GROMACS .gro file of C-alpha atoms in nm:
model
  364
    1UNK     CA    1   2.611  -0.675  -1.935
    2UNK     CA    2   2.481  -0.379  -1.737
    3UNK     CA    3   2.217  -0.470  -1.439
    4UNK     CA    4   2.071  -0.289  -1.161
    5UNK     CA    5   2.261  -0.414  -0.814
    6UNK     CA    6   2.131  -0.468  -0.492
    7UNK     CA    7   2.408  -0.393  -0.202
    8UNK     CA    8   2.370  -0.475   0.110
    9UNK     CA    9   2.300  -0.172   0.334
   10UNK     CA   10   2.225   0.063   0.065
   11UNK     CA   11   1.807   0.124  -0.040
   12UNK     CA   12   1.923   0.242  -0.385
   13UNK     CA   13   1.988   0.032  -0.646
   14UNK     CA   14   2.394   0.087  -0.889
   15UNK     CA   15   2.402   0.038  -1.235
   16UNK     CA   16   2.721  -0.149  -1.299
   17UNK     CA   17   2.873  -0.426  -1.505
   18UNK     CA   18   2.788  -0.803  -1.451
   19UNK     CA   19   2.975  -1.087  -1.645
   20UNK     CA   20   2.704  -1.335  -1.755
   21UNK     CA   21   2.806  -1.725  -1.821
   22UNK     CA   22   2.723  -1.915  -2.143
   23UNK     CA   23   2.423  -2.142  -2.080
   24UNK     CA   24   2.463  -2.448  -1.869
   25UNK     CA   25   2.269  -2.782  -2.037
   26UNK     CA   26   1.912  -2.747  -1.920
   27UNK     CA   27   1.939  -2.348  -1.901
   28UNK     CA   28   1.894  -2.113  -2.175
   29UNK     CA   29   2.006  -1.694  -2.171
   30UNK     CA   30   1.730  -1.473  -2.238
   31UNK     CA   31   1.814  -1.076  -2.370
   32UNK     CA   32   1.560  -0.932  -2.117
   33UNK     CA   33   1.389  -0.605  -2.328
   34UNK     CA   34   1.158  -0.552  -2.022
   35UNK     CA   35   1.058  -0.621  -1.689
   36UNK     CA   36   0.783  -0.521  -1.418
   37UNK     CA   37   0.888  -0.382  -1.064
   38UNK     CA   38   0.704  -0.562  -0.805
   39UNK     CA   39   0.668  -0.486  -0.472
   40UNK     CA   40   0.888  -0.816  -0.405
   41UNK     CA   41   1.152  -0.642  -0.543
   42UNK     CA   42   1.108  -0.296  -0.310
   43UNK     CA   43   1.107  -0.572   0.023
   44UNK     CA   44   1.428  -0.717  -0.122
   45UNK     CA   45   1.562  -0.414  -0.185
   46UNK     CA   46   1.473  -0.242   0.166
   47UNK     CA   47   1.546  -0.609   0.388
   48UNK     CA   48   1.834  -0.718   0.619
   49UNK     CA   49   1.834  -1.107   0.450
   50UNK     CA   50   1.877  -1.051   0.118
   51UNK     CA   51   2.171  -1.227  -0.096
   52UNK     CA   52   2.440  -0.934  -0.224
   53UNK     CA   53   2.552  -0.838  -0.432
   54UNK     CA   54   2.217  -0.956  -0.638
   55UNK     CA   55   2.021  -0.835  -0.964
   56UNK     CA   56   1.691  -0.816  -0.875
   57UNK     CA   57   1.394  -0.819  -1.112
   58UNK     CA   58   1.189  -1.102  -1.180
   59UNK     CA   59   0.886  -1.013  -1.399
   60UNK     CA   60   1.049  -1.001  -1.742
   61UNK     CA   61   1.025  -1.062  -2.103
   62UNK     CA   62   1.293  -1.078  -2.406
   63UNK     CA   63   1.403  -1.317  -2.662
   64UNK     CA   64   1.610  -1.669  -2.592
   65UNK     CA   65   2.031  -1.551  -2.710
   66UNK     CA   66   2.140  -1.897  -2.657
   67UNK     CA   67   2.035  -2.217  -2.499
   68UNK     CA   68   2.255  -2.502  -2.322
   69UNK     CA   69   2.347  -2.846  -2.509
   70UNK     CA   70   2.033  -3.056  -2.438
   71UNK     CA   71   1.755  -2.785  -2.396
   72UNK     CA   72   1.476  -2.857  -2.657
   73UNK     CA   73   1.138  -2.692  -2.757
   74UNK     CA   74   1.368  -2.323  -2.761
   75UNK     CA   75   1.596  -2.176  -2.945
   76UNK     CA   76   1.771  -1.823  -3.004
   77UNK     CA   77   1.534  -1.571  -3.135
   78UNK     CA   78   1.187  -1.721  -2.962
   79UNK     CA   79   1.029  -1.455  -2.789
   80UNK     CA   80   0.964  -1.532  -2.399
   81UNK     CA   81   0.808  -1.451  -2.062
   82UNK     CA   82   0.988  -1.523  -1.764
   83UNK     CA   83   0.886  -1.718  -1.428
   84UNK     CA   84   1.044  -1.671  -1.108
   85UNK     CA   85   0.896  -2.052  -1.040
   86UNK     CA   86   1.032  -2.317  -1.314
   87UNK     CA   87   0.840  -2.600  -1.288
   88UNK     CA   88   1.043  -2.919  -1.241
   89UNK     CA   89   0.769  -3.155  -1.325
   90UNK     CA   90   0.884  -3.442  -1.153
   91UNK     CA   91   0.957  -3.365  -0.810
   92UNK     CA   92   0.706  -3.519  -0.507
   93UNK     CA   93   0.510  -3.175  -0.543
   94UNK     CA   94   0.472  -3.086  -0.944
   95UNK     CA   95   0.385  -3.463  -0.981
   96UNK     CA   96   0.078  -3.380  -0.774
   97UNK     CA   97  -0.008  -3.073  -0.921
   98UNK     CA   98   0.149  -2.802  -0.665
   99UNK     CA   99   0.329  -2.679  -0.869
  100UNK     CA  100   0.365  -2.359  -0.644
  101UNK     CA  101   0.581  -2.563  -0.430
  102UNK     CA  102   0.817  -2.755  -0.694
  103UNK     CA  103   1.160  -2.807  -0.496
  104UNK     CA  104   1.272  -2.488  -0.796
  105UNK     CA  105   1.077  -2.254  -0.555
  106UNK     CA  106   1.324  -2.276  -0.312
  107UNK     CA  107   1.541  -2.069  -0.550
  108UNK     CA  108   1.330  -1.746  -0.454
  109UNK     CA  109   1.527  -1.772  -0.140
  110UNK     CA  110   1.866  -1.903  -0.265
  111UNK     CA  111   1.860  -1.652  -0.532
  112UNK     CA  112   2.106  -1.951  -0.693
  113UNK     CA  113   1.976  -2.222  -0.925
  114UNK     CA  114   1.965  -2.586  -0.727
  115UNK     CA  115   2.300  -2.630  -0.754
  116UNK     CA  116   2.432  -2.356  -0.584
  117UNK     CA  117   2.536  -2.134  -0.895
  118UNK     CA  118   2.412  -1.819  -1.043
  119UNK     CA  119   2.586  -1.766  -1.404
  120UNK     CA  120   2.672  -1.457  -1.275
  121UNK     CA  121   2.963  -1.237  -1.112
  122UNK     CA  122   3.168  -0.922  -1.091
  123UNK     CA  123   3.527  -0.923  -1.044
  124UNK     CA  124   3.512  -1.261  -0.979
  125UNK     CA  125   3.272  -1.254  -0.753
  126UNK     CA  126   2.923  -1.398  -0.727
  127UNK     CA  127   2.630  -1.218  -0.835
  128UNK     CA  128   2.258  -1.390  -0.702
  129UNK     CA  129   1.959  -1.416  -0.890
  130UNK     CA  130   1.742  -1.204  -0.674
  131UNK     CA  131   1.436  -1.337  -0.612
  132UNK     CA  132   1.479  -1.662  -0.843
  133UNK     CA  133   1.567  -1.500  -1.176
  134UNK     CA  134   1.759  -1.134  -1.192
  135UNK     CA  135   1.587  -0.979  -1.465
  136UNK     CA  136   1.699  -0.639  -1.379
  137UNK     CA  137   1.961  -0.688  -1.626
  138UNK     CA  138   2.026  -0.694  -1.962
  139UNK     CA  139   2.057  -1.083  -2.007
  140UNK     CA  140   1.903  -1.323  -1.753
  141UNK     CA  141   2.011  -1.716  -1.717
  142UNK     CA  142   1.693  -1.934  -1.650
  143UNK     CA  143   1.612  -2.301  -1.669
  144UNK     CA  144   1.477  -2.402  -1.991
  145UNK     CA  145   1.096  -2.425  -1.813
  146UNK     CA  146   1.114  -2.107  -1.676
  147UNK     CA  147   1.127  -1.925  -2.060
  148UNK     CA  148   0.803  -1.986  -2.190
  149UNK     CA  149   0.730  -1.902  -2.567
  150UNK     CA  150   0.506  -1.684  -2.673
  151UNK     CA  151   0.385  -1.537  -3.036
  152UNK     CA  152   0.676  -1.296  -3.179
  153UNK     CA  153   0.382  -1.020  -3.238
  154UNK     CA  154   0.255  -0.999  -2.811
  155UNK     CA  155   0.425  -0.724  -2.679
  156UNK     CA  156   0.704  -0.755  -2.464
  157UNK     CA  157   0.660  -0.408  -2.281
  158UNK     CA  158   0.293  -0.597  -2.186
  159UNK     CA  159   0.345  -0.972  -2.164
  160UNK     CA  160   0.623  -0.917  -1.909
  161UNK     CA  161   0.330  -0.825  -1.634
  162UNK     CA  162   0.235  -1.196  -1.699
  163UNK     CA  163   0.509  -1.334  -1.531
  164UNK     CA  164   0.439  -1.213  -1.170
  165UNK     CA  165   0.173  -1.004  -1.098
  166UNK     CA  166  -0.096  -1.145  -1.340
  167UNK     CA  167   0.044  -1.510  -1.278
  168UNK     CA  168  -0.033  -1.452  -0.894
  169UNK     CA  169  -0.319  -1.272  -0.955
  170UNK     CA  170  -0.531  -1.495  -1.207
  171UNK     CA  171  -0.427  -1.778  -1.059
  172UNK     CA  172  -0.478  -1.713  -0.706
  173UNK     CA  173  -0.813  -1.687  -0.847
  174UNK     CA  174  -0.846  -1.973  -1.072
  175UNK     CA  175  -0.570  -2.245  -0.938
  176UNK     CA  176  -0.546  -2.213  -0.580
  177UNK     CA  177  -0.914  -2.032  -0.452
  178UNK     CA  178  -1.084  -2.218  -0.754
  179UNK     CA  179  -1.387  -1.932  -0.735
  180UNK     CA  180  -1.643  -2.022  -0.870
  181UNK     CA  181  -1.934  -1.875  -1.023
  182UNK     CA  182  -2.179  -1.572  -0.832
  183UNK     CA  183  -1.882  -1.602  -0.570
  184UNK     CA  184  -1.833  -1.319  -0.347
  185UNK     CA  185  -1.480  -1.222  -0.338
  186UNK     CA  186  -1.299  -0.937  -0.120
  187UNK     CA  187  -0.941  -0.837  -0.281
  188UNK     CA  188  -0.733  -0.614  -0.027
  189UNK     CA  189  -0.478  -0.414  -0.205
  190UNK     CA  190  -0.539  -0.278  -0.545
  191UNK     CA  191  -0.155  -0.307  -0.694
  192UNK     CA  192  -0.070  -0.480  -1.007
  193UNK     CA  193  -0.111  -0.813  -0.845
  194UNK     CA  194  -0.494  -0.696  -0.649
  195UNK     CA  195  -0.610  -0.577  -0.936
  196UNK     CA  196  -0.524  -0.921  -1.130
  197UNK     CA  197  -0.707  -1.085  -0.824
  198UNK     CA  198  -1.010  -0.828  -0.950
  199UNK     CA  199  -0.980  -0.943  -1.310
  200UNK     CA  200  -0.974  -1.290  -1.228
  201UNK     CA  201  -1.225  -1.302  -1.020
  202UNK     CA  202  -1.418  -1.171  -1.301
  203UNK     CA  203  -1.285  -1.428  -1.539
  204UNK     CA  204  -1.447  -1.690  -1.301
  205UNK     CA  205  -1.757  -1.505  -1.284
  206UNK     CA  206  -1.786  -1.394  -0.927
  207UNK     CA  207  -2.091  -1.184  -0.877
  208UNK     CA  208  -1.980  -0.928  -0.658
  209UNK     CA  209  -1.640  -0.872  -0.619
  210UNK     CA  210  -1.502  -0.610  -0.342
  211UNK     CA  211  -1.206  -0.384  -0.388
  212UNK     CA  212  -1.037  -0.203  -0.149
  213UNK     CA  213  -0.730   0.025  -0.101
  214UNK     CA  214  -0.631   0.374   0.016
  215UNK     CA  215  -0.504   0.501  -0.323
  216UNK     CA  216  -0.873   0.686  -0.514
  217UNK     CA  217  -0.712   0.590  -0.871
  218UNK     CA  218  -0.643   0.261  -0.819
  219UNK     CA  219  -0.982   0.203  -0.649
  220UNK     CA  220  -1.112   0.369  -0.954
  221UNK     CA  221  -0.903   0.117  -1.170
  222UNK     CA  222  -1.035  -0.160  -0.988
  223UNK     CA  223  -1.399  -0.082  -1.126
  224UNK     CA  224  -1.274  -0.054  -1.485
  225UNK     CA  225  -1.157  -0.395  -1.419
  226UNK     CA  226  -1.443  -0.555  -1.284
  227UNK     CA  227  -1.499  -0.466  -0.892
  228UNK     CA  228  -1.844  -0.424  -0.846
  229UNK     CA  229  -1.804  -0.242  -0.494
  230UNK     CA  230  -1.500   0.006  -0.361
  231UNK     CA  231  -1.384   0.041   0.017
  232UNK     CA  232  -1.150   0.291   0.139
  233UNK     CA  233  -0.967   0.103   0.431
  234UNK     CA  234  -0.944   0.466   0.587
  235UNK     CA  235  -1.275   0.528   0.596
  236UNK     CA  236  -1.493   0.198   0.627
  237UNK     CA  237  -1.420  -0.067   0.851
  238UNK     CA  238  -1.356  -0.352   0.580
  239UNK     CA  239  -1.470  -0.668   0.753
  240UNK     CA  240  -1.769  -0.528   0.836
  241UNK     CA  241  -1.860  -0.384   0.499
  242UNK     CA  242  -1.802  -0.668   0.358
  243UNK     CA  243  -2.045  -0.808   0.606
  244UNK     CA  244  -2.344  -0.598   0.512
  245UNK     CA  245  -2.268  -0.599   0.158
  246UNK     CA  246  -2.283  -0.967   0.146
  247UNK     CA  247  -2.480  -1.063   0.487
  248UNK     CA  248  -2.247  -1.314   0.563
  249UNK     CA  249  -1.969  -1.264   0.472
  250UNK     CA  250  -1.782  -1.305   0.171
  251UNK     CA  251  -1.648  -1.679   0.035
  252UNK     CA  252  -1.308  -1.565  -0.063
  253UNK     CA  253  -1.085  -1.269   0.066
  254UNK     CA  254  -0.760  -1.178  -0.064
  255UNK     CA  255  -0.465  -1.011   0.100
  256UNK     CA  256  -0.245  -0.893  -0.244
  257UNK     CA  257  -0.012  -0.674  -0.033
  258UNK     CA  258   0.189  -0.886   0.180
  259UNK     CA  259   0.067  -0.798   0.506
  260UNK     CA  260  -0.015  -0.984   0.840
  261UNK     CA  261  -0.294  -0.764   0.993
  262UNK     CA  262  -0.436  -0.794   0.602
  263UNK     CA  263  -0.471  -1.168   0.658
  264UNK     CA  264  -0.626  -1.099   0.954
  265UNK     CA  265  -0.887  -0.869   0.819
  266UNK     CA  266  -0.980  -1.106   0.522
  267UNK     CA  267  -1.035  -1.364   0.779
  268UNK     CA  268  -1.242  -1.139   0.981
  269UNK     CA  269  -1.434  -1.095   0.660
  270UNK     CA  270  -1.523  -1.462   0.573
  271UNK     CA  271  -1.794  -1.597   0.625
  272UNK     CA  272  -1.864  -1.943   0.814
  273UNK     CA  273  -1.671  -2.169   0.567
  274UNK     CA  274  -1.519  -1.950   0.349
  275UNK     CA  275  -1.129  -1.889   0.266
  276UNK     CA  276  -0.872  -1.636   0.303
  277UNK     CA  277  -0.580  -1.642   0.085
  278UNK     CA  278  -0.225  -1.452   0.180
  279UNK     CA  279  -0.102  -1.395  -0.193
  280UNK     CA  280   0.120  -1.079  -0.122
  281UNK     CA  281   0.462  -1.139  -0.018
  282UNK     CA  282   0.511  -1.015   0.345
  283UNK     CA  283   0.834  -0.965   0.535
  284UNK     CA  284   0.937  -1.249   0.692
  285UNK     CA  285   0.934  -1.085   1.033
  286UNK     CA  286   0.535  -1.100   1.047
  287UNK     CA  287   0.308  -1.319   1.234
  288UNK     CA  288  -0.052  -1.403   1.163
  289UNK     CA  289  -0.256  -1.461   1.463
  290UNK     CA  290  -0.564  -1.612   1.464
  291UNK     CA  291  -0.798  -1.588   1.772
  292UNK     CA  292  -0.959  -1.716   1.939
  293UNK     CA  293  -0.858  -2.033   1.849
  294UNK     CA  294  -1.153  -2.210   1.905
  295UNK     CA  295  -1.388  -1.967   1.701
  296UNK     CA  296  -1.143  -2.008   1.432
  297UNK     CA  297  -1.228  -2.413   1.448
  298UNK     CA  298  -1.588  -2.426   1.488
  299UNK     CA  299  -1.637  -2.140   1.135
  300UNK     CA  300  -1.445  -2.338   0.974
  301UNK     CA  301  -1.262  -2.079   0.787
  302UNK     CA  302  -1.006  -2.163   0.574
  303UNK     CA  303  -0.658  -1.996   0.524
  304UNK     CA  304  -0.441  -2.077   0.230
  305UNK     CA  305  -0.108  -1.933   0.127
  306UNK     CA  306  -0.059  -1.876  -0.247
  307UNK     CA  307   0.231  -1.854  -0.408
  308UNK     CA  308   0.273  -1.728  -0.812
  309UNK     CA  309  -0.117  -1.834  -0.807
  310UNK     CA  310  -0.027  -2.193  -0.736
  311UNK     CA  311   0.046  -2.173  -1.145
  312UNK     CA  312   0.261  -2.440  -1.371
  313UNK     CA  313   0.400  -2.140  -1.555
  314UNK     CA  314   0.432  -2.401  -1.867
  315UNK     CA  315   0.059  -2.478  -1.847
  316UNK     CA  316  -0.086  -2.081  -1.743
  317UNK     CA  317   0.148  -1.835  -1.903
  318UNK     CA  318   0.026  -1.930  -2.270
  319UNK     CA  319  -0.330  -1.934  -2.131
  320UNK     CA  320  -0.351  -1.583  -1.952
  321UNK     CA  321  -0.171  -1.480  -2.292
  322UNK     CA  322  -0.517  -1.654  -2.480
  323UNK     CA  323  -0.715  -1.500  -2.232
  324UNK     CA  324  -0.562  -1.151  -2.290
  325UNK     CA  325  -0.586  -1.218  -2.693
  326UNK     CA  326  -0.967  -1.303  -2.659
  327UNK     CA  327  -1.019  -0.965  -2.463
  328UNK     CA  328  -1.100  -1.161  -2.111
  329UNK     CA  329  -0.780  -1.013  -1.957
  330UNK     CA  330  -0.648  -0.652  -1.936
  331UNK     CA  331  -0.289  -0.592  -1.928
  332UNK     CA  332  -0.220  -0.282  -2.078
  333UNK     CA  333  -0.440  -0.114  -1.809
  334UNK     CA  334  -0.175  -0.243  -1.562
  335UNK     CA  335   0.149  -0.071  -1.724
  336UNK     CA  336   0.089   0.265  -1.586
  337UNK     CA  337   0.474   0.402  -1.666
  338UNK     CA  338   0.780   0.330  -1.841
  339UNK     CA  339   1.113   0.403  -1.748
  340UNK     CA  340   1.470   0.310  -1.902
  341UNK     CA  341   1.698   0.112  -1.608
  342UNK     CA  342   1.864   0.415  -1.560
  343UNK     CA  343   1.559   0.571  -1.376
  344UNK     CA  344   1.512   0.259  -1.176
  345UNK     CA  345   1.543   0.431  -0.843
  346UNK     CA  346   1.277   0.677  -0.923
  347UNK     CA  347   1.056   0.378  -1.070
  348UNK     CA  348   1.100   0.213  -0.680
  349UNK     CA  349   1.023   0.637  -0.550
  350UNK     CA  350   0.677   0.586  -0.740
  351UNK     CA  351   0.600   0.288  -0.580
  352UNK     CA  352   0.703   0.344  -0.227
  353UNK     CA  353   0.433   0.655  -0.331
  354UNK     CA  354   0.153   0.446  -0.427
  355UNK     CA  355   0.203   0.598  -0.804
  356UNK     CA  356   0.068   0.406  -1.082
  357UNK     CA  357   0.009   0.043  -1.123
  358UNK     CA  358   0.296  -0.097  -1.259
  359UNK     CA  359   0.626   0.040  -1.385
  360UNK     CA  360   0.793  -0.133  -1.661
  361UNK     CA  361   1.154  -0.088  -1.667
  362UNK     CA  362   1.312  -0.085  -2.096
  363UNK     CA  363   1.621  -0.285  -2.082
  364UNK     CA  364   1.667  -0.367  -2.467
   0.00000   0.00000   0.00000
């Protein structure tokens, strides 16, 4: 098949040939037709830890080619979104409903399956999964739980956003926060997963909900999707915005970029009480500080990380796609381009650039 490669020590990404494997038993191959570029991808892509050779990519869509002996509930032809997190269901954390955490999350970092295997090489040499599933290729090998069916008539090009950045988003929102409603909610960072933050928040019927990012459009974007209030983080001095706009503080602040100092500021901007969630993916060389200590204990802030919105991809992926069907969620508004895989490296241009929302990459 042909994929998009990560090398290690190059920012650009090769087209070249990848040998795929049949499907193991409890796997299934998926002919990926499209997938999202997330801004995990660009901090794989421009880090010094990342597995190589690797196909990145893991916000994708396509429809099941073959499954492996003992996979049931899919077969070849059944149109899919992709998860980077397959739930297990039965290890010590999906049995108590974290599924965030399942022991298959570790495979974000492996960029192998459990068992130390990818399906893939070149040359006879191992190809990873980058960041748990690869889908910058034509074909992708996932478990069975991590290809969840949807209706043959939702649109790939759109339902592939589902599997990362509205995932995170929403849920963040709805599984790990748990807003509630005439909540006041900050989002920092209006990308494709801030401005699913915006729209869940919405969903959950926060009363005012606070947007904030340098980019004009995709402040502008945030209103159309719900944020009541827009900061520009070059102008206004967030936390304290936030403070007069609410007069405490607000209940729940989100960092969607990945960023330390982010955290920071959405703590800053809590009130007594209230929560912070990290939902961006940072590089792993940043530290969150929190000080002074002892203010931090007696407000009684909270600070939760979040990862893929704390979802059971089984459980949410068919409801944000209900959600989107009854008009609650919008996800065409989040595909801003589309580009063949050829253009991939111009895709990863626009959003070192702040272009768009989300580029969806046409594999098939």
């Amino acid at each position: 098949m042909r994929a998009a490669l990560y090398e290690a020590g190059s920012t650009d990404l090769a087209i070249g040939d990848v040998d795929i494997d049949e499907p193991a038993p409890g796997r299934v191959r998926v002919r990926v037709h499209h997938c999202g570029i997330c801004h995990s991808d660009y901090t794989a892509l421009h880090s010094t830890y990342g597995a190589s050779p690797s196909v990145l990519g893991h916000e994708a869509a396509g429809v099941v080619d073959a499954v492996g002996s003992d996979v049931e509930g899919l077969g070849p032809g059944d149109h899919v979104v992709l998860t980077p997190i397959a739930p297990c269901g039965t290890c010590y954390w999906c049995v108590r409903g974290e599924p965030g955490v399942c022991l298959n999350a570790a495979m974000i970092a492996t960029n192998t399956f459990r068992d130390g295997t990818t399906g893939l090489s070149r040359g006879g040499e191992v190809v990873f999964r980058g960041v748990g599933l690869g889908g910058f290729g034509e074909y992708a090998l996932v478990p069975a739980t991590g290809a969840i069916r949807i209706a043959s008539d939702v649109p790939l090009d759109v339902a592939c956003v589902i599997g990362c950045a509205v995932q995170t988003g929403v849920g963040a929102v709805l599984n790990t926060a748990h807003v509630e409603p005439g909540a006041t909610v900050l989002v920092l960072g209006l990308g494709g997963i801030g401005l699913s933050i915006v729209q869940g928040a919405r969903v959950a019927g926060a009363a005012r909900i606070i947007a904030s990012d340098p980019v004009p459009a995709r402040r502008e974007a945030a209103r159309r999707f719900g944020a009541t209030d827009l900061l520009d983080p070059a102008a206004d001095d967030v936390a304290w915005r936030a403070m007069e706009l609410t007069g405490v503080g607000v209940d729940y602040a989100f960092d969607a970029v990945g960023r330390a100092s982010l955290v920071q500021t959405a703590l800053a901007a809590c009130r007594n009480g209230g929560t912070a969630l990290a939902v961006g993916a940072a590089p792993i060389d940043e530290v969150i500080s929190i000080a002074p200590a002892a203010l931090f204990t007696l407000s009684e802030k909270k600070l939760l990380g979040c990862a893929l919105g704390s979802c059971n991809s089984v459980r949410d992926i068919p409801r944000l796609v209900a959600l989107w069907q009854a008009g609650r969620l919008d996800l065409e508004g989040l595909v801003t381009a589309r580009r063949p895989l050829a253009e991939i490296n111009e895709a990863m241009a626009d959003l070192r650039a702040g272009r768009g929302i989300r580029t969806v990459l046409t594999l098939g």
